[in-house]
Amino acid sequence: RIMSIFGWLLLGHFVADWLLQNDWMAIGKTKGLLSLPGFIHYIVYTATILVFLAISAPNCATSAPLLLITLIVFISHWLIDGGNLASRWMQHFGQRDQTMVRVVIDQTFDLLVLGGIVSVCLSNLPTI
């Protein structure tokens, strides 16, 4: 295999969070947890991650608790983006609110979730 499951999910993350997120979604999700543009983005993000998971680990998509993975992806992305978790993190740790730092922290939270999903998938795959 050329790419790992995490590599595929990372690629799916970039497609969903950057290529498929337009300005309406990016600006709208900053309006709070209950914004329509945010929910559209979280749905698109979740669907994209699930497609990339099915491509990279078809056994995971059937053997792992797919509903649980779907909920983890959707809810975590909703809380990270809609709850402005990066800014809250920066404020708590006394970091200056600089755009690039906020973006990196936001992306790090997203990647931590994807790493957790890979762990769930690998723990549910049959051993040979």
PDB file of C-alpha atoms in Angstrom:
ATOM      1  CA  ARG A   1       0.000   0.000   0.000  1.00  0.00           C
ATOM      2  CA  ILE A   2       1.295   3.409  -0.920  1.00  0.00           C
ATOM      3  CA  MET A   3      -0.818   5.412   1.524  1.00  0.00           C
ATOM      4  CA  SER A   4      -1.970   4.575   5.028  1.00  0.00           C
ATOM      5  CA  ILE A   5      -5.521   4.999   6.263  1.00  0.00           C
ATOM      6  CA  PHE A   6      -4.400   8.170   8.030  1.00  0.00           C
ATOM      7  CA  GLY A   7      -2.872   9.469   4.786  1.00  0.00           C
ATOM      8  CA  TRP A   8      -6.180   8.987   2.991  1.00  0.00           C
ATOM      9  CA  LEU A   9      -8.104  10.680   5.808  1.00  0.00           C
ATOM     10  CA  LEU A  10      -5.625  13.560   5.761  1.00  0.00           C
ATOM     11  CA  LEU A  11      -6.232  13.959   2.036  1.00  0.00           C
ATOM     12  CA  GLY A  12      -9.992  13.787   2.650  1.00  0.00           C
ATOM     13  CA  HIS A  13      -9.610  16.445   5.332  1.00  0.00           C
ATOM     14  CA  PHE A  14      -7.879  18.830   2.926  1.00  0.00           C
ATOM     15  CA  VAL A  15     -10.498  18.206   0.235  1.00  0.00           C
ATOM     16  CA  ALA A  16     -13.384  18.768   2.657  1.00  0.00           C
ATOM     17  CA  ASP A  17     -11.982  21.617   4.743  1.00  0.00           C
ATOM     18  CA  TRP A  18     -10.294  23.562   1.948  1.00  0.00           C
ATOM     19  CA  LEU A  19     -11.459  22.591  -1.544  1.00  0.00           C
ATOM     20  CA  LEU A  20     -15.149  22.062  -0.753  1.00  0.00           C
ATOM     21  CA  GLN A  21     -15.617  24.850   1.803  1.00  0.00           C
ATOM     22  CA  ASN A  22     -16.688  28.100   0.160  1.00  0.00           C
ATOM     23  CA  ASP A  23     -16.691  31.585   1.678  1.00  0.00           C
ATOM     24  CA  TRP A  24     -20.386  31.329   2.604  1.00  0.00           C
ATOM     25  CA  MET A  25     -19.620  28.287   4.764  1.00  0.00           C
ATOM     26  CA  ALA A  26     -16.345  29.635   6.177  1.00  0.00           C
ATOM     27  CA  ILE A  27     -17.869  32.968   7.210  1.00  0.00           C
ATOM     28  CA  GLY A  28     -21.230  31.524   8.237  1.00  0.00           C
ATOM     29  CA  LYS A  29     -19.810  28.918  10.600  1.00  0.00           C
ATOM     30  CA  THR A  30     -18.251  31.707  12.667  1.00  0.00           C
ATOM     31  CA  LYS A  31     -21.767  32.905  13.578  1.00  0.00           C
ATOM     32  CA  GLY A  32     -22.098  30.236  16.266  1.00  0.00           C
ATOM     33  CA  LEU A  33     -23.012  26.627  16.795  1.00  0.00           C
ATOM     34  CA  LEU A  34     -26.399  26.818  15.066  1.00  0.00           C
ATOM     35  CA  SER A  35     -25.598  28.373  11.690  1.00  0.00           C
ATOM     36  CA  LEU A  36     -26.925  26.876   8.436  1.00  0.00           C
ATOM     37  CA  PRO A  37     -23.652  27.455   6.527  1.00  0.00           C
ATOM     38  CA  GLY A  38     -21.829  25.697   9.344  1.00  0.00           C
ATOM     39  CA  PHE A  39     -24.138  22.687   9.264  1.00  0.00           C
ATOM     40  CA  ILE A  40     -23.769  22.404   5.486  1.00  0.00           C
ATOM     41  CA  HIS A  41     -19.980  22.454   5.938  1.00  0.00           C
ATOM     42  CA  TYR A  42     -20.065  19.838   8.719  1.00  0.00           C
ATOM     43  CA  ILE A  43     -22.244  17.546   6.586  1.00  0.00           C
ATOM     44  CA  VAL A  44     -19.974  17.953   3.540  1.00  0.00           C
ATOM     45  CA  TYR A  45     -16.905  17.405   5.736  1.00  0.00           C
ATOM     46  CA  THR A  46     -18.359  14.270   7.344  1.00  0.00           C
ATOM     47  CA  ALA A  47     -19.486  12.781   4.018  1.00  0.00           C
ATOM     48  CA  THR A  48     -16.086  13.434   2.459  1.00  0.00           C
ATOM     49  CA  ILE A  49     -14.219  11.829   5.352  1.00  0.00           C
ATOM     50  CA  LEU A  50     -16.508   8.776   5.146  1.00  0.00           C
ATOM     51  CA  VAL A  51     -15.849   8.444   1.392  1.00  0.00           C
ATOM     52  CA  PHE A  52     -12.095   8.588   1.959  1.00  0.00           C
ATOM     53  CA  LEU A  53     -12.428   6.076   4.797  1.00  0.00           C
ATOM     54  CA  ALA A  54     -14.327   3.700   2.508  1.00  0.00           C
ATOM     55  CA  ILE A  55     -11.616   4.086  -0.157  1.00  0.00           C
ATOM     56  CA  SER A  56      -8.741   3.495   2.251  1.00  0.00           C
ATOM     57  CA  ALA A  57     -10.241   0.897   4.575  1.00  0.00           C
ATOM     58  CA  PRO A  58     -13.362  -0.740   3.154  1.00  0.00           C
ATOM     59  CA  ASN A  59     -13.278  -3.328   5.955  1.00  0.00           C
ATOM     60  CA  CYS A  60     -13.308  -0.535   8.500  1.00  0.00           C
ATOM     61  CA  ALA A  61     -16.377   1.014   6.923  1.00  0.00           C
ATOM     62  CA  THR A  62     -18.233  -2.256   7.462  1.00  0.00           C
ATOM     63  CA  SER A  63     -16.651  -3.703  10.606  1.00  0.00           C
ATOM     64  CA  ALA A  64     -16.104  -0.595  12.720  1.00  0.00           C
ATOM     65  CA  PRO A  65     -19.046   1.139  14.324  1.00  0.00           C
ATOM     66  CA  LEU A  66     -19.777   3.362  11.318  1.00  0.00           C
ATOM     67  CA  LEU A  67     -22.526   5.316  13.076  1.00  0.00           C
ATOM     68  CA  LEU A  68     -20.118   6.098  15.912  1.00  0.00           C
ATOM     69  CA  ILE A  69     -17.428   7.243  13.457  1.00  0.00           C
ATOM     70  CA  THR A  70     -19.976   9.411  11.625  1.00  0.00           C
ATOM     71  CA  LEU A  71     -21.078  11.034  14.872  1.00  0.00           C
ATOM     72  CA  ILE A  72     -17.487  11.582  16.022  1.00  0.00           C
ATOM     73  CA  VAL A  73     -16.537  13.281  12.750  1.00  0.00           C
ATOM     74  CA  PHE A  74     -19.650  15.462  12.594  1.00  0.00           C
ATOM     75  CA  ILE A  75     -19.838  16.478  16.257  1.00  0.00           C
ATOM     76  CA  SER A  76     -16.110  17.100  16.656  1.00  0.00           C
ATOM     77  CA  HIS A  77     -15.934  19.239  13.527  1.00  0.00           C
ATOM     78  CA  TRP A  78     -19.062  21.112  14.627  1.00  0.00           C
ATOM     79  CA  LEU A  79     -17.566  21.839  18.057  1.00  0.00           C
ATOM     80  CA  ILE A  80     -14.091  22.676  16.707  1.00  0.00           C
ATOM     81  CA  ASP A  81     -15.350  25.085  14.042  1.00  0.00           C
ATOM     82  CA  GLY A  82     -18.711  26.295  15.363  1.00  0.00           C
ATOM     83  CA  GLY A  83     -17.484  26.512  18.939  1.00  0.00           C
ATOM     84  CA  ASN A  84     -14.372  28.380  17.815  1.00  0.00           C
ATOM     85  CA  LEU A  85     -12.258  25.956  19.816  1.00  0.00           C
ATOM     86  CA  ALA A  86      -8.918  27.232  18.466  1.00  0.00           C
ATOM     87  CA  SER A  87      -9.540  30.772  19.706  1.00  0.00           C
ATOM     88  CA  ARG A  88     -10.705  29.474  23.075  1.00  0.00           C
ATOM     89  CA  TRP A  89      -7.574  27.322  23.312  1.00  0.00           C
ATOM     90  CA  MET A  90      -5.350  30.297  22.463  1.00  0.00           C
ATOM     91  CA  GLN A  91      -7.072  32.490  25.025  1.00  0.00           C
ATOM     92  CA  HIS A  92      -6.756  29.816  27.727  1.00  0.00           C
ATOM     93  CA  PHE A  93      -3.031  29.333  27.055  1.00  0.00           C
ATOM     94  CA  GLY A  94      -2.251  33.039  26.661  1.00  0.00           C
ATOM     95  CA  GLN A  95      -1.373  32.895  22.966  1.00  0.00           C
ATOM     96  CA  ARG A  96      -1.698  35.960  20.764  1.00  0.00           C
ATOM     97  CA  ASP A  97      -4.635  35.721  18.388  1.00  0.00           C
ATOM     98  CA  GLN A  98      -2.811  35.506  15.070  1.00  0.00           C
ATOM     99  CA  THR A  99      -4.592  34.051  12.056  1.00  0.00           C
ATOM    100  CA  MET A 100      -1.901  31.523  11.133  1.00  0.00           C
ATOM    101  CA  VAL A 101      -1.610  30.240  14.699  1.00  0.00           C
ATOM    102  CA  ARG A 102      -5.399  29.896  14.935  1.00  0.00           C
ATOM    103  CA  VAL A 103      -5.519  27.982  11.615  1.00  0.00           C
ATOM    104  CA  VAL A 104      -2.749  25.593  12.693  1.00  0.00           C
ATOM    105  CA  ILE A 105      -4.411  24.920  16.050  1.00  0.00           C
ATOM    106  CA  ASP A 106      -7.764  24.329  14.328  1.00  0.00           C
ATOM    107  CA  GLN A 107      -6.160  21.917  11.855  1.00  0.00           C
ATOM    108  CA  THR A 108      -4.318  20.127  14.665  1.00  0.00           C
ATOM    109  CA  PHE A 109      -7.613  19.468  16.454  1.00  0.00           C
ATOM    110  CA  ASP A 110      -9.053  18.055  13.211  1.00  0.00           C
ATOM    111  CA  LEU A 111      -6.029  15.775  12.711  1.00  0.00           C
ATOM    112  CA  LEU A 112      -6.199  14.516  16.288  1.00  0.00           C
ATOM    113  CA  VAL A 113      -9.785  13.416  15.638  1.00  0.00           C
ATOM    114  CA  LEU A 114      -8.749  11.661  12.408  1.00  0.00           C
ATOM    115  CA  GLY A 115      -5.965   9.872  14.298  1.00  0.00           C
ATOM    116  CA  GLY A 116      -8.547   8.682  16.793  1.00  0.00           C
ATOM    117  CA  ILE A 117     -10.734   7.382  13.977  1.00  0.00           C
ATOM    118  CA  VAL A 118      -7.824   5.398  12.552  1.00  0.00           C
ATOM    119  CA  SER A 119      -7.311   3.875  16.008  1.00  0.00           C
ATOM    120  CA  VAL A 120     -10.991   2.892  16.179  1.00  0.00           C
ATOM    121  CA  CYS A 121     -10.788   1.358  12.714  1.00  0.00           C
ATOM    122  CA  LEU A 122      -7.599  -0.576  13.388  1.00  0.00           C
ATOM    123  CA  SER A 123      -8.927  -1.914  16.677  1.00  0.00           C
ATOM    124  CA  ASN A 124     -11.986  -3.302  14.864  1.00  0.00           C
ATOM    125  CA  LEU A 125     -10.211  -4.918  11.899  1.00  0.00           C
ATOM    126  CA  PRO A 126      -9.792  -8.674  12.044  1.00  0.00           C
ATOM    127  CA  THR A 127      -6.239  -9.857  12.707  1.00  0.00           C
ATOM    128  CA  ILE A 128      -4.583 -12.263  10.329  1.00  0.00           C
TER     129      ILE A 128
END
